[in-house]
């Protein structure tokens, strides 16, 4: 079973590790699409704290991750699934229902997010603690 997941993985934290480990448990090969800096600027109006090269290197250094590629557009998800021959796509439940249209290409599953942590919470806390 080949599993694919997508994310920004900026200011890498325990919620990111948890979803990647859970995704890997469902298969033998875990492929991760790391969203590009340009995609973040287009969708969120700001670049991530870490560059796409740093974020890809951090994610690819994990034991549970077998392959990493750059996700340049949300609209290319179907091609990424086919190109990487994914059998299953896993996302956190903040994306619940958003990728159901790909269920004709591969199985789609959503996992509960790790509570109490997010990249924006860390950024806010660090900003407050050091202001
Ligand atoms: N996540 C989680 N628990 C958290 C924070 C994040 O399970 N506390 C999960 C998210 O649900 C997502 C993955 O970790 O599945 C990556 O999260 P983000 O880096 O916030 O990625 P995002 O910007 O949502 O992805 O195609 C999707 C895009 O790549 C955007």
mmCIF file of C-alpha atoms and ligand atoms in Angstrom:
data_model
loop_
_atom_site.group_PDB
_atom_site.id
_atom_site.type_symbol
_atom_site.label_atom_id
_atom_site.label_comp_id
_atom_site.label_asym_id
_atom_site.label_seq_id
_atom_site.Cartn_x
_atom_site.Cartn_y
_atom_site.Cartn_z
ATOM 1 C CA UNK A 1 0.000 0.000 0.000
ATOM 2 C CA UNK A 2 1.380 3.430 -1.049
ATOM 3 C CA UNK A 3 0.152 6.302 1.128
ATOM 4 C CA UNK A 4 0.258 9.993 0.151
ATOM 5 C CA UNK A 5 -0.284 13.092 2.267
ATOM 6 C CA UNK A 6 0.130 16.837 1.779
ATOM 7 C CA UNK A 7 1.022 19.765 3.988
ATOM 8 C CA UNK A 8 3.111 22.840 4.632
ATOM 9 C CA UNK A 9 4.884 21.444 7.718
ATOM 10 C CA UNK A 10 6.123 24.913 8.685
ATOM 11 C CA UNK A 11 7.745 25.317 12.131
ATOM 12 C CA UNK A 12 7.644 21.523 12.386
ATOM 13 C CA UNK A 13 5.826 20.235 15.502
ATOM 14 C CA UNK A 14 4.360 17.151 17.222
ATOM 15 C CA UNK A 15 1.034 17.363 15.315
ATOM 16 C CA UNK A 16 3.003 16.950 12.080
ATOM 17 C CA UNK A 17 4.915 13.923 13.426
ATOM 18 C CA UNK A 18 1.689 12.325 14.652
ATOM 19 C CA UNK A 19 -0.122 12.494 11.307
ATOM 20 C CA UNK A 20 2.922 11.299 9.358
ATOM 21 C CA UNK A 21 3.455 8.343 11.701
ATOM 22 C CA UNK A 22 -0.232 7.407 11.590
ATOM 23 C CA UNK A 23 -0.238 7.666 7.784
ATOM 24 C CA UNK A 24 2.802 5.371 7.534
ATOM 25 C CA UNK A 25 1.162 2.778 9.810
ATOM 26 C CA UNK A 26 -1.497 2.275 7.109
ATOM 27 C CA UNK A 27 0.992 1.261 4.402
ATOM 28 C CA UNK A 28 4.550 0.424 3.434
ATOM 29 C CA UNK A 29 5.557 3.562 1.524
ATOM 30 C CA UNK A 30 4.785 7.129 2.635
ATOM 31 C CA UNK A 31 4.958 9.942 0.082
ATOM 32 C CA UNK A 32 4.662 13.553 1.295
ATOM 33 C CA UNK A 33 3.784 16.574 -0.869
ATOM 34 C CA UNK A 34 5.262 19.653 0.821
ATOM 35 C CA UNK A 35 3.508 22.848 -0.283
ATOM 36 C CA UNK A 36 5.716 25.351 -2.083
ATOM 37 C CA UNK A 37 6.465 28.863 -0.831
ATOM 38 C CA UNK A 38 4.534 30.297 -3.817
ATOM 39 C CA UNK A 39 1.469 28.155 -3.043
ATOM 40 C CA UNK A 40 1.470 29.525 0.527
ATOM 41 C CA UNK A 41 1.817 33.115 -0.650
ATOM 42 C CA UNK A 42 -1.119 32.584 -3.060
ATOM 43 C CA UNK A 43 -3.377 30.783 -0.547
ATOM 44 C CA UNK A 44 -2.390 32.303 2.815
ATOM 45 C CA UNK A 45 -0.972 35.668 1.764
ATOM 46 C CA UNK A 46 2.411 35.109 3.402
ATOM 47 C CA UNK A 47 5.462 32.892 2.938
ATOM 48 C CA UNK A 48 6.112 30.155 5.518
ATOM 49 C CA UNK A 49 8.743 30.828 8.226
ATOM 50 C CA UNK A 50 10.941 28.043 6.806
ATOM 51 C CA UNK A 51 11.654 27.853 3.067
ATOM 52 C CA UNK A 52 10.334 24.983 0.964
ATOM 53 C CA UNK A 53 13.855 23.507 0.819
ATOM 54 C CA UNK A 54 14.177 23.558 4.612
ATOM 55 C CA UNK A 55 10.676 22.100 5.086
ATOM 56 C CA UNK A 56 11.315 19.332 2.527
ATOM 57 C CA UNK A 57 14.637 18.452 4.178
ATOM 58 C CA UNK A 58 13.069 18.292 7.664
ATOM 59 C CA UNK A 59 10.187 16.060 6.472
ATOM 60 C CA UNK A 60 12.471 13.769 4.448
ATOM 61 C CA UNK A 61 14.730 13.230 7.483
ATOM 62 C CA UNK A 62 11.939 11.361 9.343
ATOM 63 C CA UNK A 63 12.075 7.553 9.630
ATOM 64 C CA UNK A 64 8.450 7.195 8.598
ATOM 65 C CA UNK A 65 8.818 9.211 5.354
ATOM 66 C CA UNK A 66 9.999 7.442 2.197
ATOM 67 C CA UNK A 67 9.602 10.134 -0.461
ATOM 68 C CA UNK A 68 9.055 13.901 -0.583
ATOM 69 C CA UNK A 69 8.062 16.168 -3.470
ATOM 70 C CA UNK A 70 7.057 19.809 -3.886
ATOM 71 C CA UNK A 71 3.284 20.481 -4.016
ATOM 72 C CA UNK A 72 3.041 23.502 -6.320
ATOM 73 C CA UNK A 73 -0.735 23.741 -6.714
ATOM 74 C CA UNK A 74 -3.829 22.468 -4.884
ATOM 75 C CA UNK A 75 -5.417 21.912 -8.310
ATOM 76 C CA UNK A 76 -2.756 19.318 -9.243
ATOM 77 C CA UNK A 77 -3.692 16.905 -6.457
ATOM 78 C CA UNK A 78 -5.212 14.357 -8.877
ATOM 79 C CA UNK A 79 -1.998 14.281 -10.970
ATOM 80 C CA UNK A 80 0.162 13.934 -7.873
ATOM 81 C CA UNK A 81 -1.938 10.953 -6.714
ATOM 82 C CA UNK A 82 -1.648 9.269 -10.134
ATOM 83 C CA UNK A 83 2.055 10.107 -10.697
ATOM 84 C CA UNK A 84 3.003 8.642 -7.323
ATOM 85 C CA UNK A 85 0.666 5.632 -7.749
ATOM 86 C CA UNK A 86 -0.904 6.314 -4.353
ATOM 87 C CA UNK A 87 -3.490 3.831 -3.028
ATOM 88 C CA UNK A 88 -4.526 5.987 -0.080
ATOM 89 C CA UNK A 89 -4.522 9.731 0.710
ATOM 90 C CA UNK A 90 -4.465 10.814 4.356
ATOM 91 C CA UNK A 91 -5.180 14.348 5.628
ATOM 92 C CA UNK A 92 -6.005 15.931 8.992
ATOM 93 C CA UNK A 93 -9.687 16.551 9.667
ATOM 94 C CA UNK A 94 -9.328 20.317 9.170
ATOM 95 C CA UNK A 95 -9.577 19.188 5.512
ATOM 96 C CA UNK A 96 -12.580 16.857 6.161
ATOM 97 C CA UNK A 97 -14.608 16.404 2.954
ATOM 98 C CA UNK A 98 -12.382 18.752 0.919
ATOM 99 C CA UNK A 99 -10.651 15.989 -1.044
ATOM 100 C CA UNK A 100 -13.504 13.491 -1.392
ATOM 101 C CA UNK A 101 -13.572 14.092 -5.158
ATOM 102 C CA UNK A 102 -10.323 12.115 -5.406
ATOM 103 C CA UNK A 103 -11.875 8.941 -4.001
ATOM 104 C CA UNK A 104 -12.202 7.583 -7.559
ATOM 105 C CA UNK A 105 -8.364 7.739 -7.804
ATOM 106 C CA UNK A 106 -7.466 6.416 -4.342
ATOM 107 C CA UNK A 107 -8.973 5.844 -0.916
ATOM 108 C CA UNK A 108 -9.276 9.138 1.040
ATOM 109 C CA UNK A 109 -9.112 9.234 4.856
ATOM 110 C CA UNK A 110 -9.102 12.078 7.383
ATOM 111 C CA UNK A 111 -7.502 11.770 10.826
ATOM 112 C CA UNK A 112 -8.330 13.863 13.902
ATOM 113 C CA UNK A 113 -5.806 16.697 14.340
ATOM 114 C CA UNK A 114 -3.528 16.690 17.366
ATOM 115 C CA UNK A 115 -5.225 19.074 19.782
ATOM 116 C CA UNK A 116 -3.646 22.156 21.302
ATOM 117 C CA UNK A 117 -0.879 22.774 18.790
ATOM 118 C CA UNK A 118 -0.492 24.509 15.440
ATOM 119 C CA UNK A 119 2.152 26.484 13.573
ATOM 120 C CA UNK A 120 0.245 29.738 14.123
ATOM 121 C CA UNK A 121 -0.059 29.069 17.897
ATOM 122 C CA UNK A 122 3.717 28.547 18.125
ATOM 123 C CA UNK A 123 4.434 31.718 16.137
ATOM 124 C CA UNK A 124 2.054 33.751 18.376
ATOM 125 C CA UNK A 125 3.529 32.319 21.564
ATOM 126 C CA UNK A 126 7.134 32.951 20.530
ATOM 127 C CA UNK A 127 6.235 36.478 19.413
ATOM 128 C CA UNK A 128 4.588 37.175 22.796
ATOM 129 C CA UNK A 129 7.348 35.551 24.884
ATOM 130 C CA UNK A 130 10.082 37.529 23.144
ATOM 131 C CA UNK A 131 8.314 40.870 22.749
HETATM 132 N N1 LIG B 1 -2.033 18.564 11.515
HETATM 133 C C1 LIG B 1 -2.509 17.785 12.579
HETATM 134 N N2 LIG B 1 -2.547 18.315 13.839
HETATM 135 C C2 LIG B 1 -2.141 19.584 14.068
HETATM 136 C C3 LIG B 1 -1.646 20.376 13.020
HETATM 137 C C4 LIG B 1 -1.612 19.838 11.738
HETATM 138 O O1 LIG B 1 -2.902 16.620 12.390
HETATM 139 N N3 LIG B 1 -2.213 20.056 15.329
HETATM 140 C C5 LIG B 1 -2.015 17.994 10.161
HETATM 141 C C6 LIG B 1 -2.917 18.757 9.181
HETATM 142 O O2 LIG B 1 -4.268 18.360 9.329
HETATM 143 C C7 LIG B 1 -2.313 18.338 7.840
HETATM 144 C C8 LIG B 1 -0.822 18.165 8.190
HETATM 145 O O3 LIG B 1 -0.728 18.076 9.617
HETATM 146 O O4 LIG B 1 -2.866 17.084 7.406
HETATM 147 C C9 LIG B 1 -0.002 19.353 7.714
HETATM 148 O O5 LIG B 1 -0.571 20.521 8.284
HETATM 149 P P1 LIG B 1 -0.168 21.959 7.720
HETATM 150 O O6 LIG B 1 1.293 22.077 7.696
HETATM 151 O O7 LIG B 1 -0.984 22.980 8.435
HETATM 152 O O8 LIG B 1 -0.602 21.826 6.184
HETATM 153 P P2 LIG B 1 -1.675 22.666 5.386
HETATM 154 O O9 LIG B 1 -1.157 24.045 5.223
HETATM 155 O O10 LIG B 1 -3.023 22.454 5.986
HETATM 156 O O11 LIG B 1 -1.621 21.888 3.970
HETATM 157 O O12 LIG B 1 -2.770 20.232 0.105
HETATM 158 C C10 LIG B 1 -2.820 20.751 1.398
HETATM 159 C C11 LIG B 1 -1.791 21.815 1.568
HETATM 160 O O13 LIG B 1 -0.512 21.271 1.400
HETATM 161 C C12 LIG B 1 -1.903 22.609 2.838
#
